[in-house]
C-alpha positions as semicolon CSV with decimal commas, in nm:
position;residue;x (nm);y (nm);z (nm)
1;M;0,396;-2,171;-0,108
2;T;0,674;-1,932;-0,012
3;Q;0,610;-1,586;0,125
4;P;0,637;-1,326;-0,154
5;N;0,907;-1,062;-0,139
6;P;0,754;-0,729;-0,022
7;L;0,946;-0,548;-0,297
8;D;0,744;-0,736;-0,558
9;A;0,440;-0,521;-0,464
10;L;0,641;-0,207;-0,539
11;T;0,738;-0,076;-0,883
12;V;1,016;0,182;-0,880
13;H;1,029;0,451;-1,150
14;A;1,275;0,738;-1,190
15;D;1,060;0,994;-1,006
16;H;0,785;0,796;-0,834
17;L;0,676;0,453;-0,719
18;R;0,369;0,239;-0,768
19;L;0,240;0,018;-0,492
20;T;-0,019;-0,255;-0,538
21;V;-0,249;-0,284;-0,235
22;R;-0,543;-0,506;-0,146
23;L;-0,761;-0,310;0,095
24;T;-1,015;-0,449;0,338
25;P;-1,240;-0,157;0,445
26;G;-1,448;-0,160;0,762
27;G;-1,206;-0,413;0,903
28;G;-1,146;-0,296;1,257
29;R;-0,809;-0,147;1,345
30;S;-0,614;0,008;1,056
31;K;-0,296;-0,186;0,986
32;I;-0,073;-0,341;0,725
33;E;-0,107;-0,717;0,744
34;G;0,181;-0,818;0,518
35;V;0,233;-0,914;0,158
36;E;0,048;-1,183;-0,035
37;R;0,020;-1,325;-0,387
38;D;-0,316;-1,388;-0,558
39;A;-0,400;-1,680;-0,786
40;A;-0,294;-1,478;-1,092
41;G;0,049;-1,418;-0,939
42;T;0,000;-1,052;-0,850
43;V;0,191;-0,958;-0,535
44;Y;0,021;-0,696;-0,319
45;L;0,045;-0,526;0,017
46;K;-0,245;-0,640;0,233
47;A;-0,399;-0,355;0,435
48;R;-0,703;-0,312;0,655
49;V;-0,872;0,012;0,760
50;A;-1,154;0,082;1,004
51;E;-1,331;0,325;0,770
52;P;-1,618;0,197;0,553
53;P;-1,599;0,205;0,173
54;E;-1,824;0,510;0,145
55;K;-1,746;0,839;-0,032
56;G;-1,373;0,764;-0,050
57;R;-1,333;0,731;0,327
58;A;-1,155;0,394;0,308
59;N;-0,915;0,524;0,042
60;A;-0,839;0,831;0,255
61;A;-0,775;0,606;0,556
62;L;-0,543;0,389;0,346
63;I;-0,345;0,695;0,234
64;L;-0,315;0,809;0,597
65;L;-0,200;0,461;0,705
66;L;0,064;0,442;0,432
67;S;0,175;0,799;0,504
68;K;0,236;0,723;0,872
69;T;0,384;0,378;0,817
70;F;0,629;0,481;0,547
71;D;0,700;0,839;0,665
72;T;0,571;0,999;0,346
73;P;0,342;1,305;0,315
74;K;-0,024;1,224;0,248
75;S;-0,015;1,466;-0,043
76;A;0,245;1,245;-0,213
77;I;0,018;0,939;-0,223
78;R;-0,285;0,896;-0,447
79;V;-0,496;0,612;-0,580
80;Q;-0,400;0,575;-0,944
81;S;-0,639;0,289;-1,021
82;G;-0,894;0,087;-0,831
83;E;-1,084;0,371;-0,658
84;T;-1,381;0,142;-0,591
85;S;-1,199;-0,191;-0,600
86;R;-1,024;-0,376;-0,321
87;L;-0,715;-0,417;-0,539
88;K;-0,559;-0,075;-0,595
89;T;-0,253;0,078;-0,751
90;L;-0,119;0,378;-0,564
91;R;0,120;0,634;-0,709
92;I;0,371;0,766;-0,457
93;E;0,549;1,089;-0,549
94;A;0,862;1,047;-0,340
95;D;1,232;0,987;-0,376
96;P;1,225;0,622;-0,485
97;E;1,544;0,516;-0,305
98;R;1,444;0,678;0,024
99;F;1,093;0,532;0,013
100;K;1,228;0,189;-0,078
101;K;1,464;0,194;0,225
102;V;1,181;0,288;0,465
103;Y;0,953;0,026;0,303
104;E;1,218;-0,249;0,335
105;A;1,292;-0,151;0,695
106;H;0,922;-0,187;0,783
107;F;0,918;-0,547;0,664
108;A;1,255;-0,625;0,827
109;R;1,097;-0,533;1,164
110;A;0,775;-0,724;1,100
């Protein structure tokens, strides 16, 4: 199977973006591990954080990781759905074109 396009995990809207993420909490060092496709065909960003899934700590760690990785303020990123699930949809309140360029550049370096 071919590697999915990282942009397939990202949905661009006029004033925001949505990013599908599969989070592994309590997984050692916080990092983005790439992009994968599940059996249903959903493409998602695969991320791991050291924080446990207790009281929103893993979600907060994910937001911090995405903020640092994609040079976006933490306040601009929130979990839109999947608060207690590994598969999450995040809403990113940012200039879509700027975020998309930073996002693409991250995967070009990887």
